[in-house]
Short mmCIF file of C-alpha atoms in Angstrom, two decimals:
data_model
loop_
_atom_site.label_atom_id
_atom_site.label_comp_id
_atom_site.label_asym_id
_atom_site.label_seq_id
_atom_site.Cartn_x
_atom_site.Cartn_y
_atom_site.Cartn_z
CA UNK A 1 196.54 134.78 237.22
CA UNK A 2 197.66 136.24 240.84
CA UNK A 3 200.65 137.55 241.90
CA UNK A 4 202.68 138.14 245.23
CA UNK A 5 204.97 141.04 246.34
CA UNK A 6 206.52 141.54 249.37
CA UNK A 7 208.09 144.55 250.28
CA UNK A 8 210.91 145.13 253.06
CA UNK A 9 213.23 148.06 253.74
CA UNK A 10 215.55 149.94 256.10
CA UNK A 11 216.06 153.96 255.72
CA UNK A 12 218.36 156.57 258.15
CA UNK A 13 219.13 160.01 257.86
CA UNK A 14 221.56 162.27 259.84
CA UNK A 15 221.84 165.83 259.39
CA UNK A 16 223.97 169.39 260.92
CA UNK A 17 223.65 173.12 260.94
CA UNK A 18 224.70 175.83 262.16
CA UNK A 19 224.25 179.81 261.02
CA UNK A 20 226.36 179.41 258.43
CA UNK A 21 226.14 175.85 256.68
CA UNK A 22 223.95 172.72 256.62
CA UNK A 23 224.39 169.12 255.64
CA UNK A 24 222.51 165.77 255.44
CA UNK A 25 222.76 162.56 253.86
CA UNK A 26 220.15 159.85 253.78
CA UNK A 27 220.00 156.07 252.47
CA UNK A 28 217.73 153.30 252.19
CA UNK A 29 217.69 149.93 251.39
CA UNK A 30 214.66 147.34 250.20
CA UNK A 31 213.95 144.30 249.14
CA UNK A 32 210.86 142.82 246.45
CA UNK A 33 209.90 139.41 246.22
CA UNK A 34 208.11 138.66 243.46
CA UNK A 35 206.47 135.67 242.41
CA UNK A 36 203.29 135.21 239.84
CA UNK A 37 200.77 132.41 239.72
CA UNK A 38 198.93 131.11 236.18
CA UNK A 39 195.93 129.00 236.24
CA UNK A 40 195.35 129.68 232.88
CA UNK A 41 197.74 128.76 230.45
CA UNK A 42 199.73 126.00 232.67
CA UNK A 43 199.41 122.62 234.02
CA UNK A 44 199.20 122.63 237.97
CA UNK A 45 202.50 121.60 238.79
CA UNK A 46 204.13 124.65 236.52
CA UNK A 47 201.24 127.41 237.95
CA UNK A 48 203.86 129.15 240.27
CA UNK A 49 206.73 130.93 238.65
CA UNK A 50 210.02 130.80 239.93
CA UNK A 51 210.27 133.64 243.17
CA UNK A 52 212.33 136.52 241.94
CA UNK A 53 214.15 138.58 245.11
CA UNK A 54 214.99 142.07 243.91
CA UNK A 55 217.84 144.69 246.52
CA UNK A 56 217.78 148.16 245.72
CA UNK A 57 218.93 151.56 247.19
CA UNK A 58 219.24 155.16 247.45
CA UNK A 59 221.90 157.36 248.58
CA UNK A 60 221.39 161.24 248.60
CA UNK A 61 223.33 164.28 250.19
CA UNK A 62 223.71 167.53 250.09
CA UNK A 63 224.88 170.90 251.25
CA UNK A 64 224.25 174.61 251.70
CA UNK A 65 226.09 177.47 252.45
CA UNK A 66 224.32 180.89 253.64
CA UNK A 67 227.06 183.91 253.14
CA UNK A 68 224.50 185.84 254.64
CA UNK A 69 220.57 186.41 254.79
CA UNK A 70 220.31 187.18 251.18
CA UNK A 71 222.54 184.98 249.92
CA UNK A 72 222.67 181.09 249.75
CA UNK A 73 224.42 178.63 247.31
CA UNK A 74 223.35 174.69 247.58
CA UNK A 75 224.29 171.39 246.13
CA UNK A 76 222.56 168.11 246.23
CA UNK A 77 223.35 164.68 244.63
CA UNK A 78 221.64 161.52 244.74
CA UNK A 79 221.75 157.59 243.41
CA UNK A 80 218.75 155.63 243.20
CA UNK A 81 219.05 151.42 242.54
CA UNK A 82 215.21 150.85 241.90
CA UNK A 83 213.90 147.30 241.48
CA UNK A 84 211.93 146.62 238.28
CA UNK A 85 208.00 146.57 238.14
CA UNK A 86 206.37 143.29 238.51
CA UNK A 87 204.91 143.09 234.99
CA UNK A 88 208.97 143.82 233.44
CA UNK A 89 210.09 140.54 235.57
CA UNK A 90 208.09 138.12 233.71
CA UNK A 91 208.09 137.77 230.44
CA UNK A 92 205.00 138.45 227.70
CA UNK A 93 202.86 138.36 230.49
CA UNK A 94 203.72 134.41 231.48
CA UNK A 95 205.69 132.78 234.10
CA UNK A 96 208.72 133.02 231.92
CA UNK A 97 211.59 135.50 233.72
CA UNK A 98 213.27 138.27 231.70
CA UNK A 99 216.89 137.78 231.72
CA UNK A 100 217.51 141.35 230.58
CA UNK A 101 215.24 142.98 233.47
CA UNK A 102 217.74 145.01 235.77
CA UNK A 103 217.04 147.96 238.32
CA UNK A 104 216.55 151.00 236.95
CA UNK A 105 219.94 153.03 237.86
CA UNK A 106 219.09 156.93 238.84
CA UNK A 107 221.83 159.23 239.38
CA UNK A 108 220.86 163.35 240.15
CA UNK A 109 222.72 165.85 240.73
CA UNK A 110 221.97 169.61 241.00
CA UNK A 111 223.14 173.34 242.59
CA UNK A 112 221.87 176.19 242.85
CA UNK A 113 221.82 179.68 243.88
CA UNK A 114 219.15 181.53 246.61
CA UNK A 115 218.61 185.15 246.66
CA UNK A 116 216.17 186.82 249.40
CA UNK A 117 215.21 190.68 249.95
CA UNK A 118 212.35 192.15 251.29
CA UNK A 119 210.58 192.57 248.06
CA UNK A 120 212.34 190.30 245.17
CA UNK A 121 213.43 186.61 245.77
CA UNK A 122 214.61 184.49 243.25
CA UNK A 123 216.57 181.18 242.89
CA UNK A 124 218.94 179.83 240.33
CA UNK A 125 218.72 175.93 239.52
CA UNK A 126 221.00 173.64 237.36
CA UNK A 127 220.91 170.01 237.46
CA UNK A 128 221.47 166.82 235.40
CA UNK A 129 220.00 163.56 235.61
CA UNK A 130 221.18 160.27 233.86
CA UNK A 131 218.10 157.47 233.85
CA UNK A 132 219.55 153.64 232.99
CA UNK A 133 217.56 150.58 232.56
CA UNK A 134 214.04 152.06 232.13
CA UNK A 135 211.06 150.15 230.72
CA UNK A 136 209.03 152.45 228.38
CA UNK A 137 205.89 151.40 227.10
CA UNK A 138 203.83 152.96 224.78
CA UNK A 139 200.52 152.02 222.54
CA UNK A 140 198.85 153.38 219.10
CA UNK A 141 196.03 152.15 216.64
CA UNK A 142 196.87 150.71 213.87
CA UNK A 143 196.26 153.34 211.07
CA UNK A 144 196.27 151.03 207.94
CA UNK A 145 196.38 147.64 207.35
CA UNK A 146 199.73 145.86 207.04
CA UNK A 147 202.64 143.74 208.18
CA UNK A 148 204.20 143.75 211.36
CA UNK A 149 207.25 140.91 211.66
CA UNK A 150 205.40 138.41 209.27
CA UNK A 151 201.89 138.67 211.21
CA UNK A 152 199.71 140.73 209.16
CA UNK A 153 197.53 143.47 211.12
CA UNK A 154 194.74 145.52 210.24
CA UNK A 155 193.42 148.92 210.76
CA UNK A 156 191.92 149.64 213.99
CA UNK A 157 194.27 146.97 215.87
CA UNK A 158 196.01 148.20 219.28
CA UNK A 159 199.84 147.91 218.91
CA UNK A 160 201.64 147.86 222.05
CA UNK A 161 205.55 148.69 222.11
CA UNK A 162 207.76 147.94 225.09
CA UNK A 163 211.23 149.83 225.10
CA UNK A 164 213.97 147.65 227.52
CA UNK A 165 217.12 149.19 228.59
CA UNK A 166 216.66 152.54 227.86
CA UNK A 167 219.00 155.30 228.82
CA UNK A 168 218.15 159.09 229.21
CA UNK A 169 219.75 162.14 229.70
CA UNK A 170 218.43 165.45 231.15
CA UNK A 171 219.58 168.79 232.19
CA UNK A 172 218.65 171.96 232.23
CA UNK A 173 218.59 175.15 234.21
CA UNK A 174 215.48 176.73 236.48
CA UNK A 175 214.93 180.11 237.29
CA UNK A 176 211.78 181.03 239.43
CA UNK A 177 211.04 184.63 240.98
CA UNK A 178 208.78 186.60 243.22
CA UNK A 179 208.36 190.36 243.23
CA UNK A 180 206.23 193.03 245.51
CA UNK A 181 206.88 196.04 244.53
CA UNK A 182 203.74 197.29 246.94
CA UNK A 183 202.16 195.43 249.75
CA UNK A 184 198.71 194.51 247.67
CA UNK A 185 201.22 193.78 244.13
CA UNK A 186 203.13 189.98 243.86
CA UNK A 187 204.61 189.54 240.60
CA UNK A 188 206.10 186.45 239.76
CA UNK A 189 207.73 184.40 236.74
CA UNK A 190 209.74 181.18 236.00
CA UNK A 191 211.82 179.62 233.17
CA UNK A 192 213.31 176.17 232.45
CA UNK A 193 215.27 175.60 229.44
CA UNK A 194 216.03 171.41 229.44
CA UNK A 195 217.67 169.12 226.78
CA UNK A 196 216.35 165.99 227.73
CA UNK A 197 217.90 162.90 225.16
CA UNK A 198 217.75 159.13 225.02
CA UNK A 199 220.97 157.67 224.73
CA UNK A 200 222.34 154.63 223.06
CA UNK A 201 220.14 151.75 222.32
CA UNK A 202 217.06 149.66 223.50
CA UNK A 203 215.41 145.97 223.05
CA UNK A 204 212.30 146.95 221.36
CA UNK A 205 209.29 144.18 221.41
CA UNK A 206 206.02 144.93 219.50
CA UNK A 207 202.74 143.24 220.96
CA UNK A 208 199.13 142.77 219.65
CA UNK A 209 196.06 143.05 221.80
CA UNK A 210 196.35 139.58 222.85
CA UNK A 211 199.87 140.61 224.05
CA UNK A 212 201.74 138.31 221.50
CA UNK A 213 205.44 139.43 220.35
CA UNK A 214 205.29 140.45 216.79
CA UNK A 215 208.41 141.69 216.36
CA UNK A 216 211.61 142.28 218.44
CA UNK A 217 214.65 144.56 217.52
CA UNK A 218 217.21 146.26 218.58
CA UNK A 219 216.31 150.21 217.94
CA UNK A 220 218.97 152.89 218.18
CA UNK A 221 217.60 156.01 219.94
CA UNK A 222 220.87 157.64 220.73
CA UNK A 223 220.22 161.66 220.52
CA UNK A 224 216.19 161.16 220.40
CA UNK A 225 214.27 163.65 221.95
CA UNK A 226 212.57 162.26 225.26
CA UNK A 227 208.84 163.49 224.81
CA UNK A 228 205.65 163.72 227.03
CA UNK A 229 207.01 166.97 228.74
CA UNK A 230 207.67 170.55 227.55
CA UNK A 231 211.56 170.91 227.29
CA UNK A 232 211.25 174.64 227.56
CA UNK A 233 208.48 176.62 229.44
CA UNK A 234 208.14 180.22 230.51
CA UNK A 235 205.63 182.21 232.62
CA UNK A 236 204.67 185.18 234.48
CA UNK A 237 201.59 185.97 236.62
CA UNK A 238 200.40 188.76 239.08
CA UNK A 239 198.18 189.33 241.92
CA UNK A 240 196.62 192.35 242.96
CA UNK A 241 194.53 192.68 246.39
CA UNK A 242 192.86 196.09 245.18
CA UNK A 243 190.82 196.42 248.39
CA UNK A 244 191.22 194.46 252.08
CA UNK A 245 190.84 190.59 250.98
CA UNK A 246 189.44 190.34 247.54
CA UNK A 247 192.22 190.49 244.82
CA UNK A 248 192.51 189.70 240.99
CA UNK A 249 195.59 186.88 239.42
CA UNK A 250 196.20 185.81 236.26
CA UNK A 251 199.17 183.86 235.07
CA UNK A 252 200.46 183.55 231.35
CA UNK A 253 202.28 180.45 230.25
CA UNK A 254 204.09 179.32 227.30
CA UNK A 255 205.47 175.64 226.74
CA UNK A 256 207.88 174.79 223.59
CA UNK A 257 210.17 171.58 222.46
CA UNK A 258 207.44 169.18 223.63
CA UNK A 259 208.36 166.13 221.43
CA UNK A 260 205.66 162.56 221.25
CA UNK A 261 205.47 160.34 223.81
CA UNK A 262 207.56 157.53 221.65
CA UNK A 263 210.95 156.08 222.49
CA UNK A 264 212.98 157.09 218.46
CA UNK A 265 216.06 158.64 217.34
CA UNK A 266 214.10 161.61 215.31
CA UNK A 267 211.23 161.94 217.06
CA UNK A 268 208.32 164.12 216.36
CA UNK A 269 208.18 167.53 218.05
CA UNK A 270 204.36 169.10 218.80
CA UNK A 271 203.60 172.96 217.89
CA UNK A 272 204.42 175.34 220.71
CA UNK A 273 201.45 176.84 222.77
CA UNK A 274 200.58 179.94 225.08
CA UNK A 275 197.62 179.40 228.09
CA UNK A 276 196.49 182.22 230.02
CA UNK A 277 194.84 181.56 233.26
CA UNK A 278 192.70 184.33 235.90
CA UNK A 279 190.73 184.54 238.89
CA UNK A 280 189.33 186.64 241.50
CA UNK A 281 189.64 185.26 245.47
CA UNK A 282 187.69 187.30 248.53
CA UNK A 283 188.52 186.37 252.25
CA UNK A 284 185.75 187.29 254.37
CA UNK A 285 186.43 186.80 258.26
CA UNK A 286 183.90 185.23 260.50
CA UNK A 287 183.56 183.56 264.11
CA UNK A 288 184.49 185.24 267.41
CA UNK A 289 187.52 187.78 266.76
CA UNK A 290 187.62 186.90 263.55
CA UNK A 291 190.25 184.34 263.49
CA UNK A 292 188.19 181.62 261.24
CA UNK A 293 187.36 182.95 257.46
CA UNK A 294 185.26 181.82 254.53
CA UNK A 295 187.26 181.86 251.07
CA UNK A 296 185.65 182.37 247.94
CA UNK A 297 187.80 181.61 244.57
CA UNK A 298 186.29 181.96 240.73
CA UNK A 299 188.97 180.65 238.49
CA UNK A 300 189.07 180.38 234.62
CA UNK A 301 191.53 178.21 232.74
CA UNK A 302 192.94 178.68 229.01
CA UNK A 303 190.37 182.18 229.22
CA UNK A 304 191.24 182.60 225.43
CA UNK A 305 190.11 179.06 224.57
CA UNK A 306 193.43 178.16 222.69
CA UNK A 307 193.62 174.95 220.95
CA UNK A 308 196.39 172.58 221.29
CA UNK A 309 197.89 169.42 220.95
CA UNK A 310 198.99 168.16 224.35
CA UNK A 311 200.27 164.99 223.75
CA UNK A 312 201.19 162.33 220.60
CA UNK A 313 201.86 158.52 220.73
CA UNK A 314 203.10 158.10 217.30
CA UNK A 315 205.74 159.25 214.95
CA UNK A 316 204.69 160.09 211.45
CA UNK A 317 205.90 162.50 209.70
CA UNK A 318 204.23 164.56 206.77
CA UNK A 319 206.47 163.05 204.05
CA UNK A 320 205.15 159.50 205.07
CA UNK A 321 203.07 157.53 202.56
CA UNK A 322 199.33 157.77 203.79
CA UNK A 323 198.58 154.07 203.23
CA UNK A 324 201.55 151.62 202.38
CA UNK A 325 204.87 152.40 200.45
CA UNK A 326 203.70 154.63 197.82
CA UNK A 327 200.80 156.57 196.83
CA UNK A 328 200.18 160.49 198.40
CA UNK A 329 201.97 161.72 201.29
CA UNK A 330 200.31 163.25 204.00
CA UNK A 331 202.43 166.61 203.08
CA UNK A 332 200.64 166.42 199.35
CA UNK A 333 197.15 165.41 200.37
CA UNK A 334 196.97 168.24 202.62
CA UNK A 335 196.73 166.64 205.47
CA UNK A 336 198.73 168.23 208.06
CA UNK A 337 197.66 170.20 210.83
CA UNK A 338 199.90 173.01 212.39
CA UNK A 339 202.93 170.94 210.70
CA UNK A 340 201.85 167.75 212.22
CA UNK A 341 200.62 164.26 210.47
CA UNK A 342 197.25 164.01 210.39
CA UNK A 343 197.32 160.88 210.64
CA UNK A 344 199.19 160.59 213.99
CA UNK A 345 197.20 160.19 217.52
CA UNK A 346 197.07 161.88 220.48
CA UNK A 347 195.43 164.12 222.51
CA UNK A 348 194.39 167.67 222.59
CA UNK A 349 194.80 169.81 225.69
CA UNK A 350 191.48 171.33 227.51
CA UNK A 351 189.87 174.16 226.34
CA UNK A 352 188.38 176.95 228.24
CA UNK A 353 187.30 175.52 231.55
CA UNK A 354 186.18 177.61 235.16
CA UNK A 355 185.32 176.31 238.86
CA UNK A 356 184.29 177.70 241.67
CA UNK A 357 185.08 176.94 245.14
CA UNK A 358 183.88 177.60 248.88
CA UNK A 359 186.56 176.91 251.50
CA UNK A 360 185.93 177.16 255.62
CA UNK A 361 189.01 177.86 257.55
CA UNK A 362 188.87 177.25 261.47
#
């Protein structure tokens, strides 16, 4: 098959300032045309799917006030209309169009607090951000033969799931800061503490390999966890320059309430991790006055080799049977690692890793 997407759009912006207080607001409007083309599974006269004309938008503004030069409070808020992606339009990968396919509805807002010295700067950030109409698709193997609808599957077999008219939540708060205490010292750290949730419920539609529906329902996820992403994460890092242009960093790093990459109610959060990362950087100045300069940079990642899970696509729990509805769990078998399901899948993160690089400024 082929497909065809046209894309057209109009976008403005206006903006004011003074000493004290700025402004702007921005908007934009598009339009997709869609239209796909079978040779496969249709006769000629039904190849070309019906053309599918999609408007969308975004609207943003915002504001900030400076009391003075240490001092700044801002405020930003934003609505974003986006069209669908071309595979959501038509349905089970044929001709067929998806009544339920809508835009995607975005709506952000945040504030937040600036404050600047000579040797500390730090900012303040709190936002929330409600996500409607999103189209999450995920995929695992198979882990044991069984049933899926009334089409039997076996072990080994890719299962594809395909979330419709989901609805997320998140907010949180941000904190980031930079210190120099001495000229040669930079100390800096960050925190973000977020409760990110799916909310109310979603058209769920199971697939094979060969992308036929095995099974559609209607799954609550209202309160789930939205995974893939640390929730919480912490770090702080230094840099010293202990003679003219060569200096030592290393940043420390710790990321908690990272939940699978699944759309369910009680989803299945990952074991918390710490990554350490250093380097050593030396600037040495060449050409005629010296103004171009040849930077050297050794960096090693994760320098305590920790091992971690990074990422899950699937759901199980310990107490779940390890092959059909009754025999050992994989809490009694032993199988569990760090607390998680052996039998889940997903990804660990890298382990220790270095690079160097050779950079020519002019």
């Amino acid at each position: 098959y082929s497909e065809t997407i046209t894309y057209g759009g109009v976008f403005g912006q206006v903006e004011y300032s003074n000493d004290k207080f700025s402004t702007f607001f921005q908007g934009a409007v598009s339009n997709q045309s869609h239209q796909r083309f079978d040779y496969y599974d249709y006769q000629d006269q039904y190849q070309d799917s019906k053309k599918v004309n999609n408007v969308g938008f975004n609207v943003k503004g915002g504001a900030a006030y400076n009391f003075n030069e240490q001092h700044v409070v801002y405020g930003n808020a934003g609505y974003y209309s986006r069209q669908p992606y071309h595979d959501n339009i038509y349905l089970n990968f044929t001709n067929q169009v998806n009544p339920l396919t809508e835009n995607e509805k975005v709506l952000g807002l945040e504030a937040g607090y600036t404050f600047k010295s000579k040797i500390f700067t730090a900012s303040l950030n709190a936002y929330r951000t409600t996500w409607e109409d999103r189209v999450v698709t995920t995929s695992t193997v198979q882990a044991t033969n069984g049933t899926i609808g009334t089409t039997p599957v076996l072990a080994g077999d890719v299962i594809f799931t395909e979330n419709q008219g989901v609805k997320q939540v998140h907010s949180g708060l941000e904190l980031d800061f930079v210190f120099k205490p001495t000229s040669n010292i930079d100390i800096k750290g960050f925190a973000s503490m977020g409760n990110w949730e799916y909310a109310d419920k979603a058209i769920s539609t199971k697939r094979d390999e060969n992308l036929n529906p095995l099974l559609v329902t209607e799954t609550d996820l209202d309160g789930g966890k939205v995974g893939d992403a640390a929730q919480t994460t912490w770090g702080l890092g230094a840099k010293y320059e202990f003679i003219k242009n060569f200096s030592i960093d290393a940043d420390w790093r710790n990321y908690d309430n990272l939940y699978a990459n699944v759309a369910a109610k009680d989803n299945l959060e990952l074991p918390s991790y710490d990554l350490v990362d250093a380097g050593i950087s030396y600037k040495m100045l060449v050409g005629k006055d010296k103004q171009n300069s040849i930077n050297f940079r050794f960096n090693m990642n994760n320098i305590f080799d920790e091992v971690y899970l990074s990422e899950l696509t699937s759901n199980i729990k310990t107490d779940a049977f390890i092959s059909g509805n009754s025999g050992p769990t994989y809490q009694s078998a032993g199988r569990v690692y760090k607390g998680i399901a052996d039998g889940n899948q997903g990804y660990f993160g890298l382990g220790r890793t270095w690079n160097f690089t050779l950079r020519y400024n002019f």
